[in-house]
Amino acid sequence: MNVLTINIKNAGYPDNKEAIKDMQFSVNKGELVGLIGANGAGKSTTIKTILGLLKDVDGTVSFEGESRYAYVPEHPVFYDSLTLWEHLELAAASFQLQTEEWIERAEKLLVYFRLEKEKHELPSSFSKGMKQKVMLITAFLIQPAVYIIDEPFIGLDPRATKDFLSLLMKERERGAAILMSTHVLDTAERICDRFLLMAGGRLVAEGTLTDIQHTCGLSGASLLDCFDNILERSL
Amino acid sequence: MRLSRRLFWHRLKWEWKHKWKDFRSVADWTVLLYIIIPGMIIAVINYVEWWSEIPVFAAFLPEPIWLIILYFASRFAVLRVFLQEADQIYLLQHGKIMKGIMLRGIAYSLLQNVLINGFTLIILLPFLFIHLGYSIVHVLMLFGIIVLVSWNMMFISQFITIKIPNTVIRVFALAAVNGIAIVFYLVFISLSLSDYLSFVAVISGLMVGFFQLLKMRLSLKGAFFEDVQRERKYYLSWTSLLVQGSGMSETKSFRTRKEPLLFKGSSRLLKGEDPVTRLVDSFLKWYIRQFSKIQYYLQIVGVCVLAAILLPVWVKFLVWLFGGFALISWKKADWNEFEGGGYLMLYKWDVDVKTEAAKKSLKFLTLPGFLVISYVTGAMVYSWTGGFIFLVAGWFVHKALIMILRPFYFENNASSNNAKI
C-alpha cells in the first residue's frame, strides 16, 4: 500500500524552477527506500518538495489519509534556549500525543540513545553526534506513518549508528514507510528495500539492487559500482 | 598595512550599505511622513522651548543626575574591531594585518563615541546653561572628561565581557565597575570645574589610562571568537531593531551554557497539556531565556516611559498608543522568528493552533510592558491616581489593539506544512 506518492512535473527555486523534473515514485508501508545521488543531484530539493517547503512546484505529493510524517534534517535544528526535554514536549504537542504515552516513550528513547543525563540541558551545547541523536529521538517519539530522513549518519559514532539502524528496522517492521537520503552506499545497500538514483534533478534508475544491477548491466556489482556506472552513462 | 586599511574600509562600507538597505526596507514614505518627520518636528519644537523655559521636572533634578544621564548616554557607543569568522582561516596568522583592522575599528568606535557625547551634550545644553549655570568653558571641560572616561570604560567593559564567561558574575562585575566609574567621573568633574590644574591632571591621567588599555586590547590573546560573535551581535541588533515581521535570530554563542538559567529542569511556565498551551509555554521560555530580547523589550518600554515623562500632554497620549502598537508589532517579529525556526517547521502544526498560540503569546508578552507605559502616562497627566485609572484603561486598550491588529498579524500569517500541494 502506498503511503507516500510523489508525482512532480518540476519543482525548484525562483532562479531555477526546474531543479528537479519528472519525479514519480512512491514509498509503501513497511518499506525502506534509499534516495541516492551525487551532491547537487536534487535529493534535498526532492525532500523539500515532499515537505511542502518550496513555492515553485508543479505536481502533487500525497500522504495516505492524514498520515503523520517525521522529518530528520541533515543539519540538526534547535532553539538555542530550549532544553532537550522541551524540544520533545513541543514535538509531542504538534501531534497532540497523550501525555503518559509520549513521556514513557521519550524516557525510553533517551536511555536507548544514552542521553538521559542531558535531558534538561540545552542541545546547543551538545556535540554534533549528540545533536543528531536528538533529531532521531524526536522522530522516533512520534512513531509516524512516514519517515523522511536526510543523511542520518553524519556525526553518529559507530554505536549510535547501530542503535539507530536497529530502531529503524523495528519501525519498518511496525509498518512505517521510510525514505532515506544518504551517501553511505554500503550501509544503504544492506538495509534498503529499493533505491531511487538521482542525477541532474531526475530519476535515472529505480528499483531493488537486482533491478539496478540489471539496468547498468553489472550483475553482482555493488550499489557504489552501479551508481558510478549509471552516472557515467547519464553525463 | 595597505591590506588592513583596504579590508577595514571594505567592511565598513559593506556594513553601512546594508544598514541603509535595512533602513530603506522599513522607512518607506508612509513611515517617513507619519512617524519620522512628525517625530523630528516635535523633538525640535520641544528643544527650542527648553531654551526659553526648561520643563518643570528639570528644576528638581540635581547636578549629579544630569551628569549621570550624560554618562549613561556615553555608554551607548560600542568598541568595534571589525573581525569576521573567516579571518580565522585567512588572517589569524598575520598578526600585523589583524591589528591594523582592529586599530581602525577601534578608532572608528572612539569617533562614534565622540559624536554621541557631542550630540547628548547639545541636547542637555539648555539644562547645563540655564539650570546649572555652566559656562562654555565648563561645558568644553565636561565634554573632554566624558569622552575620555567613556573611552576608558569601553575598553574595561570589553575586557570584562571577554574574560568572565559566567553571565551572572559578568553582569555584577559590569554593574560594579560602572558604579565605581560614575563615582570617579563625578569627582573628576567636581575637581576640574573648580580648578584648571586639576582638570589638566585628570585629563592626563585618563589619557595615560586610555593608551595603556588600548595597548592591552591590541595584544590580548584568545579573544578572536568572542570578538567575532560580538561583531555579529552588533550588526544583528541594528537589523532586528529595524526589520519588523522577519525576526532576527540570536547569534549562536561560542560560549554555550549547558543548562538554562531560568526554568531549570525544563519546568513549565504554564500548566495545561493542550497544544496551544504547550506552544505558548515554549515560546515564552524561549523568549525570556534570551537576555538580549529582554534587554530590547525593556529598551522599548524605557523609551516610551521616558517620552511619557518628558513630552507635552497631547504627545503623551500618542506615545501611549504608539507604545502598545510598537510592543505588539516588534514582539510579533519575535513570534515569527520562533515560528520560522527550523525545529517548529519539522512538524505539521494545525493552522488554528498556531494562530491561537500566536495571539496568546503576544498577549502574555506585551501586556506587562504596556501596563507600565500606561501607568506612567496616567501618572504624568493626572498624578498617581491617574496612573491607576490608566492601568485599567491600558488593559482594555491592549485588548483593542490586539483586535485591531488581528487582520495584519494573526490571520494569513500562520502557515502549516501542508503535505498536499
XYZ file of C-alpha atoms in Angstrom, chain A residues 49-53 57 59-63 65-67 69 71 73 77-83 85-91 93-96 99 102 119-122 124-125 135 138-139 142, chain B residues 250-253 256-260 263-268 273-275 278-279 281-282 285-287 289-290 337-350 353 417-421:
94
model
C 9.153 19.402 -2.179
C 7.684 16.489 -0.234
C 7.605 18.621 2.911
C 5.876 21.491 1.138
C 8.710 23.918 1.704
C 6.126 23.288 -7.586
C 2.812 18.412 -9.295
C 1.343 16.514 -6.398
C 2.651 14.979 -3.204
C 0.167 12.917 -1.250
C 0.291 11.099 2.039
C -5.110 9.715 4.625
C -3.849 12.175 7.222
C -0.619 10.226 7.830
C 5.309 12.119 8.997
C 11.434 14.644 9.094
C 17.026 17.047 8.569
C 17.910 22.407 14.084
C 17.149 23.577 17.606
C 16.076 26.512 19.633
C 19.174 27.704 21.464
C 17.271 28.476 24.626
C 15.063 25.374 24.969
C 16.234 22.155 26.653
C 13.127 17.734 27.018
C 11.334 20.923 25.958
C 12.035 20.092 22.316
C 10.426 16.683 22.844
C 7.438 18.351 24.532
C 6.995 20.588 21.514
C 7.196 17.654 19.098
C 2.335 18.800 21.283
C 2.406 19.150 17.488
C 0.887 15.688 17.174
C -1.301 16.002 20.272
C 0.999 12.804 27.920
C 4.848 10.144 24.970
C 17.510 15.645 29.431
C 17.354 19.175 30.890
C 20.375 20.563 29.080
C 20.466 22.837 26.057
C 23.119 23.940 21.566
C 25.867 22.805 23.958
C 16.791 14.726 15.927
C 12.147 13.429 18.212
C 11.344 11.496 15.042
C 6.145 10.431 17.182
C 20.116 35.373 18.246
C 23.709 34.797 17.187
C 25.000 31.423 18.146
C 27.281 31.883 21.075
C 27.292 27.895 25.225
C 25.612 27.167 28.522
C 24.764 23.574 29.376
C 21.610 24.429 31.284
C 19.330 27.448 31.073
C 13.095 27.456 34.373
C 15.739 24.838 35.119
C 14.780 21.195 34.851
C 12.528 22.097 31.882
C 9.942 23.315 34.400
C 6.707 24.650 32.981
C -1.373 19.832 28.098
C -3.219 21.152 25.058
C -1.057 22.048 22.008
C 2.490 23.897 25.104
C 3.371 26.159 22.193
C 4.853 27.855 27.097
C 7.749 27.030 24.756
C 10.523 30.313 27.844
C 12.477 30.636 24.587
C 11.978 34.402 24.732
C 15.800 32.983 28.465
C 17.400 35.278 25.891
C 11.364 34.143 14.445
C 10.214 31.383 16.804
C 7.646 30.047 14.353
C 10.082 30.200 11.464
C 12.821 28.493 13.452
C 13.679 25.247 11.703
C 12.570 22.990 14.544
C 8.910 24.001 14.528
C 8.805 23.538 10.778
C 9.801 19.891 11.118
C 6.251 19.086 12.154
C 2.791 19.635 10.746
C 1.021 22.090 13.010
C -2.651 22.864 12.822
C -3.396 26.049 16.904
C 3.363 22.354 6.498
C 0.765 21.228 4.051
C 1.634 17.847 2.665
C -0.694 18.164 -0.313
C 0.492 20.559 -2.991
